[in-house]
Amino acid sequence: MKRILLKLSGEALAGEEKQGFHEPTVRKVALQIKQLVEEGVQVGVVIGGGNFWRGRTSENIDRTKADQIGMLATIMNCIYVSEICRAEGMQTAVLTPFECSSFTKLFSKDRANKYFDRGMVVFFAGGTGHPYFSTDTGVVLRAVEVEAEVILLAKAIDGVYDDDPKKNPAAKKYDEVTIDEVIAKNLQVVDMTASILARDNKMPMLVFGLNEENSIVNTVKGKFNGTKVTV
Ligand code: UDP
């Protein structure tokens, strides 16, 4: 694979605590990214914000403001993971859809391409830059814009199931599923807005468990144990 976008949830950075950062967990991810970059894969990263804040679950705050806090949480996450990647010897850049002074650089396709071509890990922080969206939509949007080959969705669960395996032990995991089926059955691989964007722009997704040893690298190398969402 030439260029991939990796999506991590905010919780993936938090380990058992579910809040904040768990450095050993993040380092494991960073080392896998490093291996891919060293093998010539261009890696972009989008990270959620759930380890700090979710706009939609705040009850007494205006949704637009709550979502702004959520977007800022994703930037904190990207700066953190970017720094862990740097500590492991990688070059990185954090791009945002709005100005954050010198903390980040403003996203443009040209700028992202320039960094990818230099072998840098490119973090797309701040989601779409708009409230009422999610980093699911952010990752699909950026993947389409920078013409990534595929999106890697590293999740707490090891693939896409036809029912919630926690509630229904008979739930069946798909090896492959079309985006149309994901939408029709509301399988929640990514949220609906992101699903439609992926369908309309033919962006495939690979869903797998982040906790499985070396799963990011294995997925890129075709040793794939999750669910492929075809378009
Ligand atoms: N967010 C937003 N616009 C975006 C991306 C994210 O408003 O384009 C906000 C939203 O409040 C969201 C939070 O940032 O809840 C964290 O993003 P994430 O996608 O992780 O949301 P989650 O799925 O955890 O709610």
PDB file of N, CA and C in Angstrom, residues 7 46-48 56 63 67 71 74 126-141 190-194:
ATOM      1  N   LYS A   7      -7.262   5.542  11.382  1.00  0.00           N
ATOM      2  CA  LYS A   7      -8.153   6.199  12.346  1.00  0.00           C
ATOM      3  C   LYS A   7      -8.083   5.485  13.682  1.00  0.00           C
ATOM      4  N   VAL A  46      -5.749  10.080  11.828  1.00  0.00           N
ATOM      5  CA  VAL A  46      -6.853  10.860  12.390  1.00  0.00           C
ATOM      6  C   VAL A  46      -7.207  10.234  13.728  1.00  0.00           C
ATOM      7  N   ILE A  47      -7.378  11.069  14.742  1.00  0.00           N
ATOM      8  CA  ILE A  47      -7.666  10.550  16.085  1.00  0.00           C
ATOM      9  C   ILE A  47      -8.942  11.213  16.623  1.00  0.00           C
ATOM     10  N   GLY A  48      -9.776  10.424  17.268  1.00  0.00           N
ATOM     11  CA  GLY A  48     -10.993  10.946  17.894  1.00  0.00           C
ATOM     12  C   GLY A  48     -10.669  11.734  19.151  1.00  0.00           C
ATOM     13  N   ARG A  56     -21.549  15.575  21.679  1.00  0.00           N
ATOM     14  CA  ARG A  56     -22.969  15.210  21.708  1.00  0.00           C
ATOM     15  C   ARG A  56     -23.462  14.758  23.079  1.00  0.00           C
ATOM     16  N   ARG A  63     -24.449  23.036  21.640  1.00  0.00           N
ATOM     17  CA  ARG A  63     -23.806  21.957  20.875  1.00  0.00           C
ATOM     18  C   ARG A  63     -22.604  22.461  20.068  1.00  0.00           C
ATOM     19  N   ASP A  67     -18.955  20.994  20.591  1.00  0.00           N
ATOM     20  CA  ASP A  67     -18.203  20.383  19.491  1.00  0.00           C
ATOM     21  C   ASP A  67     -16.854  21.079  19.281  1.00  0.00           C
ATOM     22  N   MET A  71     -13.351  19.202  19.108  1.00  0.00           N
ATOM     23  CA  MET A  71     -12.324  19.350  18.054  1.00  0.00           C
ATOM     24  C   MET A  71     -10.960  19.689  18.663  1.00  0.00           C
ATOM     25  N   THR A  74      -9.319  16.621  19.896  1.00  0.00           N
ATOM     26  CA  THR A  74      -8.646  15.819  18.858  1.00  0.00           C
ATOM     27  C   THR A  74      -7.275  16.413  18.520  1.00  0.00           C
ATOM     28  N   GLY A 126      -8.420  18.107  14.454  1.00  0.00           N
ATOM     29  CA  GLY A 126      -9.521  19.077  14.421  1.00  0.00           C
ATOM     30  C   GLY A 126     -10.701  18.643  13.581  1.00  0.00           C
ATOM     31  N   GLY A 127     -10.741  17.380  13.188  1.00  0.00           N
ATOM     32  CA  GLY A 127     -11.869  16.861  12.402  1.00  0.00           C
ATOM     33  C   GLY A 127     -12.073  17.645  11.123  1.00  0.00           C
ATOM     34  N   THR A 128     -13.333  17.900  10.816  1.00  0.00           N
ATOM     35  CA  THR A 128     -13.661  18.670   9.602  1.00  0.00           C
ATOM     36  C   THR A 128     -13.545  20.173   9.857  1.00  0.00           C
ATOM     37  N   GLY A 129     -13.432  20.537  11.134  1.00  0.00           N
ATOM     38  CA  GLY A 129     -13.429  21.959  11.482  1.00  0.00           C
ATOM     39  C   GLY A 129     -14.819  22.504  11.732  1.00  0.00           C
ATOM     40  N   HIS A 130     -15.835  21.644  11.641  1.00  0.00           N
ATOM     41  CA  HIS A 130     -17.215  22.101  11.802  1.00  0.00           C
ATOM     42  C   HIS A 130     -17.947  21.284  12.857  1.00  0.00           C
ATOM     43  N   PRO A 131     -18.844  21.954  13.603  1.00  0.00           N
ATOM     44  CA  PRO A 131     -19.655  21.200  14.563  1.00  0.00           C
ATOM     45  C   PRO A 131     -20.634  20.291  13.839  1.00  0.00           C
ATOM     46  N   TYR A 132     -21.232  19.388  14.573  1.00  0.00           N
ATOM     47  CA  TYR A 132     -22.208  18.413  14.049  1.00  0.00           C
ATOM     48  C   TYR A 132     -21.569  17.386  13.127  1.00  0.00           C
ATOM     49  N   PHE A 133     -20.242  17.358  13.078  1.00  0.00           N
ATOM     50  CA  PHE A 133     -19.551  16.282  12.371  1.00  0.00           C
ATOM     51  C   PHE A 133     -18.707  15.500  13.372  1.00  0.00           C
ATOM     52  N   SER A 134     -18.015  14.498  12.887  1.00  0.00           N
ATOM     53  CA  SER A 134     -17.219  13.639  13.767  1.00  0.00           C
ATOM     54  C   SER A 134     -15.863  13.401  13.118  1.00  0.00           C
ATOM     55  N   THR A 135     -14.979  12.774  13.859  1.00  0.00           N
ATOM     56  CA  THR A 135     -13.701  12.417  13.237  1.00  0.00           C
ATOM     57  C   THR A 135     -13.869  11.236  12.273  1.00  0.00           C
ATOM     58  N   ASP A 136     -14.981  10.500  12.378  1.00  0.00           N
ATOM     59  CA  ASP A 136     -15.281   9.495  11.334  1.00  0.00           C
ATOM     60  C   ASP A 136     -15.411  10.213   9.988  1.00  0.00           C
ATOM     61  N   THR A 137     -16.211  11.263   9.986  1.00  0.00           N
ATOM     62  CA  THR A 137     -16.369  12.031   8.752  1.00  0.00           C
ATOM     63  C   THR A 137     -15.038  12.681   8.380  1.00  0.00           C
ATOM     64  N   GLY A 138     -14.320  13.162   9.389  1.00  0.00           N
ATOM     65  CA  GLY A 138     -13.004  13.776   9.137  1.00  0.00           C
ATOM     66  C   GLY A 138     -12.063  12.835   8.415  1.00  0.00           C
ATOM     67  N   VAL A 139     -12.011  11.583   8.862  1.00  0.00           N
ATOM     68  CA  VAL A 139     -11.040  10.661   8.249  1.00  0.00           C
ATOM     69  C   VAL A 139     -11.447  10.320   6.815  1.00  0.00           C
ATOM     70  N   VAL A 140     -12.747  10.164   6.576  1.00  0.00           N
ATOM     71  CA  VAL A 140     -13.166   9.843   5.206  1.00  0.00           C
ATOM     72  C   VAL A 140     -12.898  11.051   4.299  1.00  0.00           C
ATOM     73  N   LEU A 141     -13.248  12.231   4.786  1.00  0.00           N
ATOM     74  CA  LEU A 141     -13.024  13.450   4.006  1.00  0.00           C
ATOM     75  C   LEU A 141     -11.544  13.616   3.634  1.00  0.00           C
ATOM     76  N   VAL A 190     -18.565   3.268  10.658  1.00  0.00           N
ATOM     77  CA  VAL A 190     -18.367   4.684  10.959  1.00  0.00           C
ATOM     78  C   VAL A 190     -19.784   5.280  10.987  1.00  0.00           C
ATOM     79  N   ASP A 191     -19.929   6.546  11.407  1.00  0.00           N
ATOM     80  CA  ASP A 191     -21.297   7.069  11.480  1.00  0.00           C
ATOM     81  C   ASP A 191     -21.882   7.258  10.080  1.00  0.00           C
ATOM     82  N   MET A 192     -23.176   7.547  10.034  1.00  0.00           N
ATOM     83  CA  MET A 192     -23.888   7.527   8.750  1.00  0.00           C
ATOM     84  C   MET A 192     -23.338   8.577   7.772  1.00  0.00           C
ATOM     85  N   THR A 193     -23.048   9.760   8.274  1.00  0.00           N
ATOM     86  CA  THR A 193     -22.517  10.821   7.391  1.00  0.00           C
ATOM     87  C   THR A 193     -21.224  10.344   6.732  1.00  0.00           C
ATOM     88  N   ALA A 194     -20.364   9.743   7.543  1.00  0.00           N
ATOM     89  CA  ALA A 194     -19.081   9.252   7.037  1.00  0.00           C
ATOM     90  C   ALA A 194     -19.296   8.091   6.061  1.00  0.00           C
TER      91      ALA A 194
END
